[in-house]
Amino acid sequence: MLQTYHTEFLTGTIFNWEHLLVSDAFKNIIISSFEWLVQKKKCTINAFVIMPNHIHMLWKISDGFDREDVQGALFSFTAHEFKRHLKTKDAITLQKYSVKSSDRDYQFWEREPMVKECWTQKFFRQKLNYIHFNPCQQHWNLAGSPEEYKWSSAFFYETGIKSFSWLSHFNDY
């Protein structure tokens, strides 16, 4: 039986914490996957950030869908596209992800992404701020302010301007 989900904070990490997501090509693969999931009405996405070796997002799985299926679609599609890109552009980097396990030849994401349900508005806002300020942390230093970082929902929350058509403000529902 499928259940109704609350908004969730999800963290997905690249295998061995490699900095695969430095390249905009890989960030765009993730953005395409987000867009597809929302267009297919499998989820709503309220916030996200794509960091060099991980992603964070606040999302809600749509009623009638199973979290494992939707989450699996996100990570499976992106892994397939990462592999396809690396096969044609960077075979040496591809070898970093070679695992030769019983169920796969390559692994791009750490298994068991972290998922925490947002039971309270306080927890949701805490995670929203964490997501948006992540690129500004001293050890990353990717942006001077959250809204300056292109690969995040911070600009949308700061200005109201949608750079990503599939993104939903948490007040919209």
Backbone as a ProteinNet text record, in pm:
[ID]
protein_1_A
[PRIMARY]
MLQTYHTEFLTGTIFNWEHLLVSDAFKNIIISSFEWLVQKKKCTINAFVIMPNHIHMLWKISDGFDREDVQGALFSFTAHEFKRHLKTKDAITLQKYSVKSSDRDYQFWEREPMVKECWTQKFFRQKLNYIHFNPCQQHWNLAGSPEEYKWSSAFFYETGIKSFSWLSHFNDY
[TERTIARY]
84.1	0	88.1	56.8	133.3	86.7	179.7	146	152.6	103.4	115.1	242.2	321.4	449.7	445	527.6	553.7	668.8	691.2	811.5	932.1	1031.6	1151.3	1276.8	1374.8	1508.6	1590.8	1643.4	1719.6	1861.5	1957.7	2097	2145.6	2194.9	2257.6	2403.7	2491.1	2635.5	2700	2790.7	2865.4	2955.3	2967.2	3046.6	3187.3	3228.9	3360.5	3383	3275.9	3280.5	3362.8	3369.7	3441.7	3371.2	3445.4	3390.6	3346.7	3262	3211.8	3127.3	3054.3	2955.6	3015.1	3145.8	3209.7	3172	3164.7	3132.6	2984.8	2958.9	2820.2	2744.4	2814.3	2747.3	2674.8	2736.8	2674.6	2565.4	2585.2	2480.1	2355.6	2375.9	2262	2189.3	2260.1	2195	2101.7	2147.6	2063.5	1942.8	1964.5	1853.8	1751.3	1796.8	1705.2	1624.1	1686.6	1615.7	1510.4	1545.9	1448.3	1328.3	1357.6	1251	1159.6	1216.6	1138	1049.1	1104.7	1026.3	905.9	926	816.2	715.7	763.5	672.2	584.7	640.5	565.2	480.5	482.3	402.4	435.5	559.6	604.9	641	669.9	708.2	696.8	705	728.7	864.1	935.8	1067	1059.5	1085.8	1076.8	1210.8	1317.7	1450.4	1554.7	1669.9	1779.4	1910	2017.3	2150.2	2232	2311.9	2403.4	2544.3	2608.9	2743.9	2843	2973.3	3070.3	3060.7	3017.7	3012.6	2882.4	2781.6	2653.2	2541.9	2420	2302.8	2219.8	2151.8	2050.6	1923	1811.2	1684.7	1574.1	1474.6	1348.8	1245.3	1185	1088.1	976.4	867.6	754.3	714.8	717.8	673.9	522.4	475.2	331.8	255.3	131.2	44	32.7	31.8	20.2	153.5	261.7	395.2	469.9	564.9	645.7	780.4	823.9	949.2	1065.7	1077.3	1189.8	1190	1071.9	1063.3	1105.1	1056.9	1088.2	1235.7	1281.3	1422.2	1510.8	1468.9	1543.1	1549.4	1439	1438.3	1540.2	1545.7	1641.7	1785	1819.4	1958.7	1995.5	1902.1	1929.1	1949.6	1858.8	1871.4	2002	2030.1	2151.7	2275.8	2279.3	2395.4	2414.9	2305.3	2313.1	2369.1	2321.2	2366.3	2510.7	2549.7	2690.3	2780.7	2741.4	2821.9	2829.9	2717.4	2714.5	2806.4	2799	2883.1	3031.7	3065	3206	3261.6	3179.1	3226.3	3273.7	3205	3241.6	3341.3	3347.7	3429.6	3550	3543	3648.9	3654.2	3706.2	3712.4	3798.8	3897.2	3983.7	3904	3825.9	3741.5	3637.2	3584.8	3485.6	3538.9	3666.1	3724.3	3718.8	3710.7	3697.4	3568.2	3471.8	3339.6	3315.5	3418.2	3408.2	3405.3	3302.1	3288.5	3276.9	3232.4	3219.5	3149.8	3041.7	2964.9	2861.9	2789.5	2694.8	2580.1	2545.4	2431.2	2468.5	2598.3	2637.8	2787.2	2823	2964.6	3020.7	2931.8	2973.3	2878.8	2931.7	2849.2	2884.7	2783.7	2806.1	2754.6	2658.9	2601.3	2629.7	2657.2	2665.2	2527.3	2527.5	2399.7	2334.9	2206	2128.7	2140.3	2083.3	2082.2	2010.9	2051.5	1989.8	1855.6	1752.2	1618	1564.9	1522.4	1461.5	1330	1223.6	1093.8	1088.5	1025.6	1010.3	876	876.2	752.5	707.6	801.7	766	815.4	749.3	791.4	932.5	963.5	1096.5	1204.6	1181.8	1279.4	1292.9	1178.8	1180.7	1265.5	1240.6	1315.1	1463.6	1493.2	1633.1	1702.9	1637.7	1696.6	1701	1599.9	1599.6	1721.2	1744.9	1861.5	1991.6	1996.1	2116.3	2148.4	2046.4	2063.7	2117.8	2054.6	2090.4	2225.9	2265.5	2394.6	2509.6	2480.6	2585.6	2697.1	2667.2	2775.3	2862	2811.6	2884.4	2973.9	2962.8	3046.6	3193.1	3273.1	3413.4	3487.7	3460	3534.5	3491.9	3375.6	3334.8	3368.3	3324.4	3350.3	3311.6	3191.2	3142.6	3068.6	3028.4	2954.3	2966.3	2956.3	2960.9	2829.6	2719.9	2587.6	2506.8	2408.2	2333.1	2274.3	2216.8	2149.6	2247	2375.5	2476.1	2508.7	2474.8	2510.2	2402.8	2440.4	2346.2	2274.6	2340.7	2290.3	2215.3	2122.6	2048.3	1915.3	1825.6	1697	1702	1817	1827.6	1785.3	1824.5	1788.6	1636.7	1568.6	1422.3	1361.3	1410.5	1355.4	1389.8	1503.1	1544.2	1471.1	1449.7	1396.7	1255.1	1211.1	1082.1	1089.9	1207.2	1226.5	1262.2	1185.4	1204.7	1306.3	1424.7	1523.8	1496.4	1421.8	1388.1	1236.1	1175.1	1028.9	959.8	1026.6	969.1	974.5	1040.5	1058.4	931.6	891.4	772.3	811.3	761.5	783.1	707.4	764.1	697.4	565.1	540.7	411.5	304.8	342.4	248.4	147	166.4	69.8	52
-119.1	0	124.8	217.9	341.3	436.8	514.9	604.4	749.6	836.9	980	1025.6	1104.6	1148.2	1293.5	1323.8	1462.2	1512.9	1642.4	1696.1	1633	1601.4	1534.1	1611.4	1604	1654.8	1535.3	1542.4	1431.3	1477.7	1394.2	1417.3	1296.5	1319.9	1216	1252.3	1155.6	1180.6	1098.3	1161.1	1091.7	985.8	872.9	759.1	803.9	759.1	792.3	942.9	1017.4	1162.6	1232.7	1170.5	1231.2	1360.5	1453.3	1582.3	1578.9	1484.2	1468	1587.3	1646.4	1748.4	1888.3	1897.5	2026.3	2072.7	1979.7	2010.8	2045.7	2153.9	2193.1	2086.2	2005.9	1899	1804.3	1770.2	1678.9	1748.8	1875.2	1951	1957.5	1979.4	1985.5	1852.2	1742.2	1610.7	1601.3	1648	1645.9	1737.4	1856.4	1949.9	1887	1819.5	1751.9	1644.3	1573.4	1469.8	1531.8	1639.8	1710.5	1753.3	1812.7	1861.7	1747.7	1635.4	1520.5	1468	1454.5	1403.8	1493	1623.5	1717.1	1715	1713.7	1708.9	1584.2	1473.1	1347.7	1340.8	1450.2	1463	1356.5	1313.3	1215.7	1282.6	1413.2	1485.7	1635.2	1711.1	1854.7	1879	1975.9	2010.5	2154.2	2172.3	2304.2	2374.2	2298.8	2359.5	2256.2	2306.4	2215.8	2293.2	2219.9	2271.7	2156	2185.6	2086.6	2130.8	2052.6	2080.6	1994.3	2015.1	1937.7	1786.1	1738.8	1594	1544.3	1629.2	1585.4	1681.8	1635.8	1721.3	1718.8	1828.2	1835.7	1883.3	1835.9	1886.6	1870.9	1955	1941.1	1906.9	1789.8	1745.3	1669.2	1655.7	1577.1	1480.4	1353.4	1249.7	1262.8	1259.4	1272.9	1150.4	1173.8	1063.2	964.9	838	734.9	683.5	744.3	698.7	648	563	505.2	577.9	616.1	689.5	618.3	488.1	413.8	420.6	418.4	427	564.9	669.1	805.3	836.1	802	821.4	739.1	616.8	530.6	588.8	649.2	711.8	825.3	906.2	1016.7	965.4	872.5	827.1	733.9	655.3	564.9	643.3	737.2	817.3	895.8	964	1045.8	958.7	843.9	754.3	707.6	670.3	626.2	738	859.1	972.9	1011.4	1002	1027.5	929.7	802.2	698.9	725.5	757.3	784.3	902.1	1007	1124.7	1089.5	1020.1	987.7	889.9	797.6	702.7	776.2	883.3	955.5	1068.5	1121.3	1240.8	1219.1	1120	1108.6	967.4	874.4	733.8	714.1	799	786	814.1	921.1	951.2	842.3	787.6	680.3	564.8	534.9	421.9	441.2	564.3	590.1	530.4	509.8	463.4	316.8	248.8	106.9	25.3	-57.5	-137.6	-286.8	-325.2	-466.9	-548.5	-496.4	-571.6	-658.2	-736.3	-830.7	-761.5	-639.4	-571.8	-451.9	-422.1	-307	-308.9	-243.5	-228.3	-95.4	2.5	135.2	182.8	260.3	318.8	466.3	551.7	696	758.9	696	749.4	652.7	706.4	623.3	560.3	439.9	374.1	438.2	421.9	471.5	623	701	846	878.9	987.9	1027.8	1094.9	1049.3	1107	1135.7	1260.1	1298	1369.3	1322.1	1386.6	1519.2	1616.5	1749.8	1755.2	1722.2	1716.8	1853.9	1947.8	2080.7	2188.6	2303.5	2419.4	2463	2452.6	2490.6	2403.6	2273.2	2181.9	2210.1	2232.9	2264.1	2388.7	2495.5	2620.6	2603.6	2523.5	2496	2429.7	2331.9	2261.8	2351.6	2434.9	2529.9	2622.4	2676.3	2763.3	2686.6	2565.4	2482.8	2461.7	2427.2	2406.5	2533.7	2645.7	2769.1	2825.6	2804.2	2856.2	2758.3	2637.4	2537.3	2587.3	2649	2694.8	2805.6	2872.7	2983.7	2938	2811.9	2762.7	2779	2809.6	2841.8	2732.8	2606.5	2499.1	2480.5	2533.9	2528.3	2658.7	2769.4	2902.3	2911.4	2865.1	2866.4	2994.9	3070.2	3194.8	3283.9	3414.3	3509.3	3517.4	3493.2	3490.3	3379.1	3325.3	3211.5	3236.7	3354.8	3380.4	3395.8	3407	3415.1	3278.5	3171.9	3037.9	2987.8	2965.9	2930.9	2798.3	2701.5	2564.3	2540.7	2629.1	2628.1	2699.7	2678.2	2747.6	2879.6	2917.3	3037.5	3164.4	3178.8	3298.1	3312.2	3201.9	3201.3	3249.4	3197.9	3236.8	3381.4	3429.7	3567.7	3669.4	3637.2	3735.5	3707.1	3582.1	3543	3510.5	3523	3494.5	3347.6	3278.9	3135.2	3109.8	3065.5	3022	2878.3	2806.6	2666.3	2654.4	2633.4	2636.9	2531.8	2424.5	2312.5	2331.7	2434.9	2458.5	2517.5	2468.2	2518.1	2581.7	2701.8	2767.1	2687.7	2673.9	2592.9	2653	2781.1	2842.6	2817.3	2755.8	2735	2623.6	2546.5	2438.9	2416.6
0	0	0	-86.8	-94.9	13.1	63	172.5	129.2	215.9	194.9	264.9	195.9	249.5	294.5	391.8	430.6	344.4	348.4	284.8	352.9	271.7	322.8	284.7	372	345.1	299.6	178	120.7	89.2	122.7	84.8	7.7	-112	-193.2	-212.7	-189.9	-194.7	-304.9	-377.3	-481.9	-418.3	-485.7	-439.5	-398.8	-281.3	-224.6	-209.3	-204.6	-185.9	-294.4	-411.6	-524.3	-565.8	-619.2	-660.7	-807.1	-839.3	-975.8	-1020.8	-928.1	-963.5	-978.7	-990.7	-1018.2	-1159	-1251	-1390.4	-1406.4	-1479.2	-1506	-1584	-1662.2	-1737.8	-1643	-1530.9	-1435.3	-1355.2	-1326.3	-1258.1	-1346.7	-1475.9	-1568.4	-1579.1	-1565.6	-1563.8	-1443.6	-1329.1	-1208.8	-1227.3	-1280.3	-1305	-1399.2	-1503	-1597.1	-1527.1	-1436.9	-1362.3	-1270.6	-1201.3	-1117.7	-1202.3	-1316.1	-1404.4	-1448.7	-1488.2	-1533.1	-1420.3	-1300	-1186.8	-1158.1	-1165.3	-1139	-1254	-1378.6	-1493.9	-1490.8	-1444.8	-1435.7	-1309.1	-1232.1	-1109.8	-1005.6	-1004.3	-905.5	-773.2	-779.2	-658.8	-683.3	-574.6	-582.9	-517.5	-569.7	-514.7	-466.8	-336.8	-274.8	-261.1	-256	-241.1	-280	-326.1	-361.2	-365.7	-358	-386.7	-442.9	-543.4	-600.5	-564.1	-481.1	-433.7	-512.1	-495.8	-574.5	-558.1	-440.1	-420.1	-357.9	-353.4	-297.3	-337.8	-315.9	-335.6	-208	-183	-77.4	-144.5	-95.5	-146.8	-44.2	-56.2	16	-89.3	-74.6	-173.6	-105.1	-177.4	-127.8	-237.9	-204.3	-297.4	-312.9	-434.7	-461.9	-414.5	-373.3	-333.9	-449.7	-418.1	-520.3	-570.9	-526.7	-565.8	-443.1	-467.4	-360.9	-354.9	-234.7	-219.1	-286.8	-264.6	-321.5	-474.1	-533.9	-680.2	-731.3	-666.1	-710.2	-684.1	-565.9	-531.2	-624.4	-650.6	-742.2	-881.8	-927.6	-1060.4	-1066.3	-961.6	-956.4	-965.4	-878.6	-872	-986.9	-1033.6	-1145.9	-1275.6	-1303.5	-1425.7	-1426.2	-1315.4	-1312.7	-1325.9	-1259.7	-1270.7	-1414.6	-1479	-1618.8	-1707.6	-1686.7	-1767	-1734.7	-1607.2	-1571	-1645.7	-1643.9	-1710.5	-1860.5	-1920.3	-2064.7	-2099.2	-2021.2	-2044.1	-2028.9	-1921.8	-1897.1	-1999.7	-2047.6	-2150.1	-2274.7	-2309.6	-2431.9	-2408.2	-2286.4	-2261.9	-2170.1	-2079	-1978.2	-1919.7	-1998.1	-1956.3	-1832.2	-1811.3	-1692.8	-1565.8	-1566	-1449.8	-1429.5	-1536.2	-1525.6	-1441.7	-1452.9	-1379.5	-1227.8	-1179.8	-1035.6	-979.9	-1068.4	-1026.5	-1059.6	-1106.9	-1140.5	-1011.8	-995.6	-873.4	-900.3	-1017.5	-1053.9	-944.4	-891.6	-792.1	-863.3	-787.6	-848.2	-921.6	-879.7	-942.1	-1029.2	-1042.4	-1124.6	-1153.1	-1261.5	-1296.4	-1247.1	-1232.3	-1187.9	-1078.8	-986.9	-882	-869.7	-888.1	-881.9	-753.6	-689.8	-566.7	-452.7	-335.9	-216.2	-195.7	-147.1	-118.5	3.3	14	127.9	147.9	57.2	79.4	210.2	271.5	397.7	369.2	437	423.8	563.7	585.2	713	683.1	745.6	725.1	800	738.7	797.8	869.7	995.3	1072.2	1120	1131.3	1181.6	1085.9	1092.5	1013.1	1053.7	1182.1	1231.6	1167.1	1163.1	1102.4	952.7	886.5	743.3	717.5	791.9	771.5	803.7	904.7	938.3	819.5	759.8	645.1	521.4	503.1	391.8	401.7	520.6	540.8	523.2	574	558.9	410.6	333.4	189.2	123.7	152.2	83	125	248.8	294.7	272.9	229.5	208.5	116.8	1.7	-86.8	-26.1	77.1	139.4	254.2	292.5	401.8	365.1	465.1	442.7	366.8	397.6	330.2	184.4	146.3	5.7	-65.1	-6.4	-62.3	-210.5	-242.5	-380.8	-415.9	-313.6	-336.5	-213.6	-236.3	-126.1	-50.1	-120.5	-57.9	-124.6	-55.2	-109.9	-248.5	-270.2	-398.5	-515.6	-488.1	-595	-654.8	-583.7	-630.4	-726.2	-849.2	-956.7	-933.7	-872.5	-864.1	-733.7	-706.5	-581.2	-601.1	-508.4	-509.7	-433.2	-379.5	-295.8	-369.7	-496.4	-573.9	-582.5	-604.1	-611.1	-479.5	-367.8	-238.3	-203	-249.6	-219.9	-307.2	-435.1	-530.4	-579.4	-568.5	-624.9	-773.1	-831.8	-974.4	-991	-1076.3	-1097.2	-1207.8	-1170.2	-1269.3	-1312.5	-1230.8	-1256.9	-1252.5	-1367.9	-1378.7	-1292.7	-1262.7	-1188.6	-1036.7	-990.6	-847.5	-786.9	-670.3	-601	-468.3	-444.8	-315.2	-209.5	-91.4	11.2	55.2	30.8	64.1	-41.4	-153.7	-263.9	-239.1	-135.1	-108.9	38.4
[MASK]
+++++++++++++++++++++++++++++++++++++++++++++++++++++++++++++++++++++++++++++++++++++++++++++++++++++++++++++++++++++++++++++++++++++++++++++++++++++++++++++++++++++++++++++

